[in-house]
Each structure stands twice: as structure tokens, then as C-alpha cells.
Amino acid sequence: MSDLPDLPDQREGAPHPCATPLLFGQQAAEAAFLQAFGSGRMHHAWLLSGPMGVGKATLAWRIARFLLAGDRGGMFGPPDTLDVPEDHPTVRRLRAGADGGLLVIRRGLDDKGNLRRDITVDVMRRLHGFFGLSAADGGQRVVIVDAADEMNTNAANALLKALEEPPANATLLLVAHQPSRLLPTIRSRCRDLRLSALDTQDFAQALTQAGVEGDPDTLAELSGGSVGQAVELALGGGAEIYADLVALFATLPRMDRARALRLAESMAGKGNETRFSLFLRLFDLFMARAARAGVLGPGPEAVTGEAALLARIAPHAHAAQILAELAPSLSARARHGRAVNLDPAALVLDMVLKTEEGLRPVLGQTA
């Protein structure tokens, strides 16, 4: 574990990427970096892209440890792994946040202690001072920008200047969930290192490393293969919420009002803010999976009974269109209500009852 306190970008209940010892399912990305390193033609900037929660930040920290550790050559040629022993002095310094060769650029906290919406130019200006310092450990300096697609315009321009005039022995690692949001001039100065979605075995191993309990298949379906989101779902009871939602809609065409009320009331009250946020995400996911089923047929089940339900409420493309048109309006309505502090229970009831109403042409139920 890391000696660092909880960091502002750390997911609750999961180790921070700086303290995650293993990376699963990204052998191709690691091999591509090691090949460039071994060739002696290392690019100064790397864009680590791919789906959210598949290990981009973990890979960035593994690369940083590897570069800052030094002595990376082996007796049989260039290194074939990014692994650095846990007792290495560099690893100990990084765990303590005391390695002067690393700078991490991330969203800071505002005056109320909340994460800012973006990375500001004031934070990015730390690059100038960092590159002006004498580097330790053989002159290596590493910068991690996590996430680069969270920079505002001024911060992006400040980073671009650093990319245009990189100092010697400096490596910039840009983590990006949506690289298309970056300036084309930034993307063109980086070598792309694409990370892929995790397969079932790698996903399950990553969950075990993160200390997550729960059915890996369910969490994989609900999280889209994102380990980070799976952690949030497991901690918030996301699988149970989704199962309750499926069970409720399984009572259509005449929805069980008592069951709907119990579900709605479970989202209200002090201490249930996170649960309500999770419900909104899972409701959106349910509607998207239902609409997709109307076009492609039901896919793998997230919870028991889901496939049969989706086949019934979305039997054809017209039903898919109804669901696809209904979902955004319900989502926007609920989020607006939340913003003006309306009762979460009333918002949940509104969402499920209006979905019932919208599906009447499909299910043939009259009011």
C-alpha cells in the first residue's frame, strides 16, 4: 500500500494507481513502450488512451517507476518488463510522495475542498519550475498528466509549449479517456499507446487486486469492463440496485406500485445521495441496454432475468426507438430535479412510471 494519504483523484475503496502493483491485460501496450525504450529512440511524450478504468493511470505510474529507477538493462539485453522491485528506493520514495523526478498534474481542490472541474493553467505552470530543477537519478524527469482531457484551454496551451520544447531526459505521460478532446497539435506531438478493454479473466484478476467482492460477470456488464467503475458499483450496491430495477420492470405491463415505492424510498433520506447517483447511472444503462436489445437482441445478462425482460419490452426496432427517445428526457428531468433539491423518491417514481407509460404501445396495456 501507499504511504500517501487519500489523493483527490482516488476512487473510494480502491488503491490509487501509484500503489497498484500489477497491471492486467495490457501486455501489448507495455511491450510497445519497452520496444521503443530498448531501441534507443524513446519518444518524449506518450498519449495513454483507451476506455475508462482499464489501467491507463496504473500504466503511467509503472512507466514512471521504471524510468526513475535506473539500472534497467539486463545481462541479456534490453529489459522485457516494467516491473520494479517493491523494495527499490525509487518505489519507496514514490510511495512517500518524495521523488523529485516526478511531477503529477491533476485537478486540484477548490476552496470548499471539492475537485475542480478541470485542470487549470495555474497547475500546469508547475511544469516550468519542475523542468528548471536539476533532476536526480541520472537526470530522468517524468510528468504524468491525469487526465489530459480535463485541461481547460489555457492549461492545454501551456502543455503544448512544453511539448514543443521538451528538455532532455524528460518524459511526459498523458492519460486521456477521450483523446479527441485534446488539441490536434498536442496529439500530433505524442506517440499513442492504446490500452484495450479487459477480457473476463483479466477483469476478474484486477477486481481481486482491488479487493472488490461481487460477481465479476455482473460487474463487467454493469461497468462496461471498467475496473474503477466496478469498484464504485460494488461499494454502492450497484448490482443489487440494478437487480431491483429489473425485477420492478418485470412486473409490467401493470407495474407493481408497492415495489416501485419501496425502490423509490430507498433512494431518499440523508446518507443516500451516493445511492441515488448510482441509481441514475444504472437507470440510464438499463434504458440503453433495452434499446440495444430491440435492435440486436438481448446480450449477456447483467442479472438473472434481464434477457427475458429485454426481449419482452424491446421486441423490435420500433420499441428500441421509443426507449431511445424516452431515456434522454427522463434522465434530464431527473438530473434537473436533483439540481433543485427535489425529493429523490419522487424523481425515481416519476422515472419508472413514465417508462411504464412510454412502453404501453409495445406491451398493449391501457391506463
PDB file of N, CA, C and O in Angstrom, residues 34-77:
ATOM      1  N   LEU A  34       8.290  -0.746 -24.119  1.00  0.00           N
ATOM      2  CA  LEU A  34       9.615  -1.343 -23.907  1.00  0.00           C
ATOM      3  C   LEU A  34      10.394  -1.469 -25.207  1.00  0.00           C
ATOM      4  O   LEU A  34      11.620  -1.301 -25.223  1.00  0.00           O
ATOM      5  N   GLN A  35       9.693  -1.735 -26.297  1.00  0.00           N
ATOM      6  CA  GLN A  35      10.370  -1.816 -27.593  1.00  0.00           C
ATOM      7  C   GLN A  35      10.968  -0.468 -27.970  1.00  0.00           C
ATOM      8  O   GLN A  35      12.105  -0.383 -28.438  1.00  0.00           O
ATOM      9  N   ALA A  36      10.192   0.602 -27.754  1.00  0.00           N
ATOM     10  CA  ALA A  36      10.710   1.942 -28.051  1.00  0.00           C
ATOM     11  C   ALA A  36      11.882   2.279 -27.137  1.00  0.00           C
ATOM     12  O   ALA A  36      12.892   2.838 -27.578  1.00  0.00           O
ATOM     13  N   PHE A  37      11.757   1.927 -25.865  1.00  0.00           N
ATOM     14  CA  PHE A  37      12.842   2.204 -24.918  1.00  0.00           C
ATOM     15  C   PHE A  37      14.099   1.436 -25.301  1.00  0.00           C
ATOM     16  O   PHE A  37      15.200   1.986 -25.313  1.00  0.00           O
ATOM     17  N   GLY A  38      13.943   0.158 -25.648  1.00  0.00           N
ATOM     18  CA  GLY A  38      15.099  -0.662 -25.988  1.00  0.00           C
ATOM     19  C   GLY A  38      15.768  -0.256 -27.282  1.00  0.00           C
ATOM     20  O   GLY A  38      16.962  -0.503 -27.473  1.00  0.00           O
ATOM     21  N   SER A  39      15.015   0.385 -28.175  1.00  0.00           N
ATOM     22  CA  SER A  39      15.586   0.796 -29.464  1.00  0.00           C
ATOM     23  C   SER A  39      16.479   2.023 -29.343  1.00  0.00           C
ATOM     24  O   SER A  39      17.210   2.359 -30.275  1.00  0.00           O
ATOM     25  N   GLY A  40      16.376   2.713 -28.189  1.00  0.00           N
ATOM     26  CA  GLY A  40      17.150   3.944 -28.020  1.00  0.00           C
ATOM     27  C   GLY A  40      16.509   5.147 -28.681  1.00  0.00           C
ATOM     28  O   GLY A  40      17.113   6.222 -28.726  1.00  0.00           O
ATOM     29  N   ARG A  41      15.290   4.973 -29.181  1.00  0.00           N
ATOM     30  CA  ARG A  41      14.591   6.083 -29.852  1.00  0.00           C
ATOM     31  C   ARG A  41      13.290   6.371 -29.108  1.00  0.00           C
ATOM     32  O   ARG A  41      12.203   6.344 -29.671  1.00  0.00           O
ATOM     33  N   MET A  42      13.440   6.655 -27.842  1.00  0.00           N
ATOM     34  CA  MET A  42      12.279   6.925 -26.985  1.00  0.00           C
ATOM     35  C   MET A  42      11.645   8.260 -27.329  1.00  0.00           C
ATOM     36  O   MET A  42      12.332   9.290 -27.383  1.00  0.00           O
ATOM     37  N   HIS A  43      10.333   8.246 -27.544  1.00  0.00           N
ATOM     38  CA  HIS A  43       9.609   9.498 -27.756  1.00  0.00           C
ATOM     39  C   HIS A  43       9.492  10.223 -26.423  1.00  0.00           C
ATOM     40  O   HIS A  43       9.411   9.586 -25.371  1.00  0.00           O
ATOM     41  N   HIS A  44       9.486  11.556 -26.470  1.00  0.00           N
ATOM     42  CA  HIS A  44       9.450  12.322 -25.218  1.00  0.00           C
ATOM     43  C   HIS A  44       8.042  12.449 -24.636  1.00  0.00           C
ATOM     44  O   HIS A  44       7.888  12.829 -23.479  1.00  0.00           O
ATOM     45  N   ALA A  45       7.006  12.141 -25.435  1.00  0.00           N
ATOM     46  CA  ALA A  45       5.631  12.294 -24.950  1.00  0.00           C
ATOM     47  C   ALA A  45       4.801  11.106 -25.411  1.00  0.00           C
ATOM     48  O   ALA A  45       4.862  10.708 -26.583  1.00  0.00           O
ATOM     49  N   TRP A  46       4.006  10.590 -24.491  1.00  0.00           N
ATOM     50  CA  TRP A  46       3.173   9.425 -24.768  1.00  0.00           C
ATOM     51  C   TRP A  46       1.732   9.729 -24.384  1.00  0.00           C
ATOM     52  O   TRP A  46       1.475  10.282 -23.314  1.00  0.00           O
ATOM     53  N   LEU A  47       0.814   9.345 -25.266  1.00  0.00           N
ATOM     54  CA  LEU A  47      -0.612   9.516 -25.005  1.00  0.00           C
ATOM     55  C   LEU A  47      -1.197   8.152 -24.679  1.00  0.00           C
ATOM     56  O   LEU A  47      -1.309   7.276 -25.540  1.00  0.00           O
ATOM     57  N   LEU A  48      -1.554   7.966 -23.412  1.00  0.00           N
ATOM     58  CA  LEU A  48      -2.121   6.698 -22.952  1.00  0.00           C
ATOM     59  C   LEU A  48      -3.639   6.818 -23.036  1.00  0.00           C
ATOM     60  O   LEU A  48      -4.268   7.504 -22.226  1.00  0.00           O
ATOM     61  N   SER A  49      -4.224   6.159 -24.031  1.00  0.00           N
ATOM     62  CA  SER A  49      -5.649   6.304 -24.286  1.00  0.00           C
ATOM     63  C   SER A  49      -6.336   4.952 -24.205  1.00  0.00           C
ATOM     64  O   SER A  49      -5.696   3.901 -24.207  1.00  0.00           O
ATOM     65  N   GLY A  50      -7.656   4.998 -24.133  1.00  0.00           N
ATOM     66  CA  GLY A  50      -8.440   3.775 -24.049  1.00  0.00           C
ATOM     67  C   GLY A  50      -9.638   3.986 -23.146  1.00  0.00           C
ATOM     68  O   GLY A  50      -9.819   5.053 -22.557  1.00  0.00           O
ATOM     69  N   PRO A  51     -10.482   2.963 -23.014  1.00  0.00           N
ATOM     70  CA  PRO A  51     -11.678   3.094 -22.176  1.00  0.00           C
ATOM     71  C   PRO A  51     -11.317   3.455 -20.743  1.00  0.00           C
ATOM     72  O   PRO A  51     -10.225   3.162 -20.254  1.00  0.00           O
ATOM     73  N   MET A  52     -12.254   4.100 -20.064  1.00  0.00           N
ATOM     74  CA  MET A  52     -12.028   4.481 -18.677  1.00  0.00           C
ATOM     75  C   MET A  52     -11.958   3.235 -17.793  1.00  0.00           C
ATOM     76  O   MET A  52     -12.733   2.301 -17.959  1.00  0.00           O
ATOM     77  N   GLY A  53     -10.992   3.240 -16.885  1.00  0.00           N
ATOM     78  CA  GLY A  53     -10.925   2.189 -15.882  1.00  0.00           C
ATOM     79  C   GLY A  53     -10.219   0.921 -16.307  1.00  0.00           C
ATOM     80  O   GLY A  53     -10.375  -0.114 -15.662  1.00  0.00           O
ATOM     81  N   VAL A  54      -9.423   0.961 -17.383  1.00  0.00           N
ATOM     82  CA  VAL A  54      -8.730  -0.258 -17.828  1.00  0.00           C
ATOM     83  C   VAL A  54      -7.250  -0.252 -17.471  1.00  0.00           C
ATOM     84  O   VAL A  54      -6.528  -1.182 -17.844  1.00  0.00           O
ATOM     85  N   GLY A  55      -6.784   0.782 -16.763  1.00  0.00           N
ATOM     86  CA  GLY A  55      -5.408   0.754 -16.279  1.00  0.00           C
ATOM     87  C   GLY A  55      -4.485   1.800 -16.863  1.00  0.00           C
ATOM     88  O   GLY A  55      -3.250   1.682 -16.730  1.00  0.00           O
ATOM     89  N   LYS A  56      -5.023   2.854 -17.469  1.00  0.00           N
ATOM     90  CA  LYS A  56      -4.150   3.862 -18.086  1.00  0.00           C
ATOM     91  C   LYS A  56      -3.275   4.561 -17.045  1.00  0.00           C
ATOM     92  O   LYS A  56      -2.072   4.726 -17.236  1.00  0.00           O
ATOM     93  N   ALA A  57      -3.885   4.985 -15.944  1.00  0.00           N
ATOM     94  CA  ALA A  57      -3.103   5.663 -14.904  1.00  0.00           C
ATOM     95  C   ALA A  57      -2.127   4.694 -14.245  1.00  0.00           C
ATOM     96  O   ALA A  57      -0.985   5.066 -13.927  1.00  0.00           O
ATOM     97  N   THR A  58      -2.551   3.456 -14.041  1.00  0.00           N
ATOM     98  CA  THR A  58      -1.645   2.455 -13.471  1.00  0.00           C
ATOM     99  C   THR A  58      -0.443   2.255 -14.373  1.00  0.00           C
ATOM    100  O   THR A  58       0.700   2.160 -13.890  1.00  0.00           O
ATOM    101  N   LEU A  59      -0.659   2.192 -15.686  1.00  0.00           N
ATOM    102  CA  LEU A  59       0.463   2.049 -16.619  1.00  0.00           C
ATOM    103  C   LEU A  59       1.376   3.266 -16.558  1.00  0.00           C
ATOM    104  O   LEU A  59       2.608   3.134 -16.594  1.00  0.00           O
ATOM    105  N   ALA A  60       0.795   4.458 -16.459  1.00  0.00           N
ATOM    106  CA  ALA A  60       1.620   5.669 -16.359  1.00  0.00           C
ATOM    107  C   ALA A  60       2.539   5.598 -15.140  1.00  0.00           C
ATOM    108  O   ALA A  60       3.726   5.940 -15.219  1.00  0.00           O
ATOM    109  N   TRP A  61       2.004   5.164 -14.002  1.00  0.00           N
ATOM    110  CA  TRP A  61       2.829   5.055 -12.794  1.00  0.00           C
ATOM    111  C   TRP A  61       3.861   3.942 -12.930  1.00  0.00           C
ATOM    112  O   TRP A  61       4.989   4.068 -12.421  1.00  0.00           O
ATOM    113  N   ARG A  62       3.537   2.857 -13.609  1.00  0.00           N
ATOM    114  CA  ARG A  62       4.523   1.794 -13.833  1.00  0.00           C
ATOM    115  C   ARG A  62       5.670   2.302 -14.706  1.00  0.00           C
ATOM    116  O   ARG A  62       6.843   2.005 -14.445  1.00  0.00           O
ATOM    117  N   ILE A  63       5.337   3.061 -15.735  1.00  0.00           N
ATOM    118  CA  ILE A  63       6.384   3.632 -16.588  1.00  0.00           C
ATOM    119  C   ILE A  63       7.242   4.600 -15.793  1.00  0.00           C
ATOM    120  O   ILE A  63       8.477   4.621 -15.920  1.00  0.00           O
ATOM    121  N   ALA A  64       6.606   5.437 -14.966  1.00  0.00           N
ATOM    122  CA  ALA A  64       7.362   6.397 -14.153  1.00  0.00           C
ATOM    123  C   ALA A  64       8.331   5.679 -13.224  1.00  0.00           C
ATOM    124  O   ALA A  64       9.513   6.075 -13.112  1.00  0.00           O
ATOM    125  N   ARG A  65       7.866   4.638 -12.542  1.00  0.00           N
ATOM    126  CA  ARG A  65       8.757   3.876 -11.659  1.00  0.00           C
ATOM    127  C   ARG A  65       9.920   3.296 -12.450  1.00  0.00           C
ATOM    128  O   ARG A  65      11.080   3.336 -12.012  1.00  0.00           O
ATOM    129  N   PHE A  66       9.597   2.727 -13.616  1.00  0.00           N
ATOM    130  CA  PHE A  66      10.614   2.103 -14.462  1.00  0.00           C
ATOM    131  C   PHE A  66      11.684   3.109 -14.884  1.00  0.00           C
ATOM    132  O   PHE A  66      12.891   2.840 -14.790  1.00  0.00           O
ATOM    133  N   LEU A  67      11.266   4.284 -15.345  1.00  0.00           N
ATOM    134  CA  LEU A  67      12.227   5.277 -15.825  1.00  0.00           C
ATOM    135  C   LEU A  67      13.055   5.869 -14.693  1.00  0.00           C
ATOM    136  O   LEU A  67      14.249   6.133 -14.855  1.00  0.00           O
ATOM    137  N   LEU A  68      12.436   6.095 -13.554  1.00  0.00           N
ATOM    138  CA  LEU A  68      13.134   6.746 -12.445  1.00  0.00           C
ATOM    139  C   LEU A  68      14.004   5.786 -11.652  1.00  0.00           C
ATOM    140  O   LEU A  68      14.917   6.220 -10.935  1.00  0.00           O
ATOM    141  N   ALA A  69      13.763   4.487 -11.794  1.00  0.00           N
ATOM    142  CA  ALA A  69      14.530   3.509 -11.014  1.00  0.00           C
ATOM    143  C   ALA A  69      15.957   3.374 -11.505  1.00  0.00           C
ATOM    144  O   ALA A  69      16.862   3.067 -10.723  1.00  0.00           O
ATOM    145  N   GLY A  70      16.210   3.605 -12.820  1.00  0.00           N
ATOM    146  CA  GLY A  70      17.554   3.434 -13.343  1.00  0.00           C
ATOM    147  C   GLY A  70      17.952   1.962 -13.373  1.00  0.00           C
ATOM    148  O   GLY A  70      17.189   1.074 -12.992  1.00  0.00           O
ATOM    149  N   ASP A  71      19.153   1.698 -13.865  1.00  0.00           N
ATOM    150  CA  ASP A  71      19.687   0.326 -13.915  1.00  0.00           C
ATOM    151  C   ASP A  71      18.693  -0.626 -14.562  1.00  0.00           C
ATOM    152  O   ASP A  71      18.384  -1.700 -14.041  1.00  0.00           O
ATOM    153  N   ARG A  72      18.197  -0.238 -15.738  1.00  0.00           N
ATOM    154  CA  ARG A  72      17.136  -1.028 -16.347  1.00  0.00           C
ATOM    155  C   ARG A  72      17.645  -2.029 -17.372  1.00  0.00           C
ATOM    156  O   ARG A  72      16.874  -2.756 -17.955  1.00  0.00           O
ATOM    157  N   GLY A  73      18.918  -2.063 -17.607  1.00  0.00           N
ATOM    158  CA  GLY A  73      19.468  -3.033 -18.550  1.00  0.00           C
ATOM    159  C   GLY A  73      19.671  -4.381 -17.905  1.00  0.00           C
ATOM    160  O   GLY A  73      19.920  -4.472 -16.708  1.00  0.00           O
ATOM    161  N   GLY A  74      19.541  -5.430 -18.671  1.00  0.00           N
ATOM    162  CA  GLY A  74      19.772  -6.772 -18.159  1.00  0.00           C
ATOM    163  C   GLY A  74      20.985  -7.378 -18.831  1.00  0.00           C
ATOM    164  O   GLY A  74      21.509  -6.855 -19.814  1.00  0.00           O
ATOM    165  N   MET A  75      21.441  -8.530 -18.320  1.00  0.00           N
ATOM    166  CA  MET A  75      22.628  -9.148 -18.892  1.00  0.00           C
ATOM    167  C   MET A  75      22.347  -9.728 -20.274  1.00  0.00           C
ATOM    168  O   MET A  75      23.273 -10.020 -21.019  1.00  0.00           O
ATOM    169  N   PHE A  76      21.075  -9.876 -20.610  1.00  0.00           N
ATOM    170  CA  PHE A  76      20.731 -10.441 -21.913  1.00  0.00           C
ATOM    171  C   PHE A  76      20.095  -9.412 -22.835  1.00  0.00           C
ATOM    172  O   PHE A  76      19.373  -9.758 -23.759  1.00  0.00           O
ATOM    173  N   GLY A  77      20.337  -8.134 -22.585  1.00  0.00           N
ATOM    174  CA  GLY A  77      19.822  -7.109 -23.467  1.00  0.00           C
ATOM    175  C   GLY A  77      18.841  -6.190 -22.784  1.00  0.00           C
ATOM    176  O   GLY A  77      18.781  -6.133 -21.546  1.00  0.00           O
TER     177      GLY A  77
END
